[in-house]
Amino acid sequence: MSYIRVMDENDRLAPTADGPDFRPLYAQVKELMIRRMVRGDWRPGEILPSEGRLAAEFRVSQGTVRKALDEMAVQNLVVRQQGRGTFVAEHSQQHALFHFFHIRDESGVKEMPTGRVLALKHGRADREQARRLALPARAPIIAILRLRALRGRPVILERITLPAALFPHLDLPIDRELPDELYTLYQQRFGVTVARAQERLRAVAADKRDARSLAVAEGSPLLEVDRVALSLDGHPVEWRLSRCNSAHHHYYSEIE
């Protein structure tokens, strides 16, 4: 008889005859732990129960739990500290910068950018916004226009779209320069953790808004970074179009 292990009312792995689940057991344990993180049972920065306790709760071996946690650590979902335990990863300015900001100067140095919100509006999703964020047609959204600078020079103009349901009463100071990272704000204020992102790059010509904001001529070549940020459970939580003046900066990604 084939069994599938699913979550019962106690968040344990329990057999059912609905059909076979061909995923390794550690992958199923990992999914259950991520669900708890999404649900808020384990908050960013909190220490997780011991491997032995988790193994008892999920009714699996301690080695299975360890393998699930190892994979989560590689994906930056948890942080393992020798002698202290395993903690739910939390975004800080430096953490978010290291993992999600890929623009560097010509020497390859990564710097902390400053950000200035130029506009924030509430509206309804158009067809493309709904598609990229997996929202129903005309769902409420928040649109943000933000300018980011490096060493005082405007380098990136960002058009950011958020599902309004995830970020109720979002307010950002308009036209004030702040050394900010939105992913830290999402996590700390709204409990939304950006776990990973999908990006596409292409060359574009600066439109009037780009030219005015980035101090370049209209039609100048820019690098466009099209990013969809995904939450712990893989749902889109942000769509960001970043147009970058690459005259003195470049996109850097390290592949291991």
PDB file of C-alpha atoms in Angstrom, residues 25 51 115 179 195 226:
ATOM      1  CA  LEU A  25      11.015  12.709   3.651  1.00  0.00           C
ATOM      2  CA  GLU A  51      16.646  18.714  16.297  1.00  0.00           C
ATOM      3  CA  GLY A 115      16.702  55.518  -1.227  1.00  0.00           C
ATOM      4  CA  PRO A 179      19.527  54.336   3.974  1.00  0.00           C
ATOM      5  CA  ALA A 195      13.132  34.351   0.690  1.00  0.00           C
ATOM      6  CA  ASP A 226      12.900  42.820 -13.795  1.00  0.00           C
TER       7      ASP A 226
END
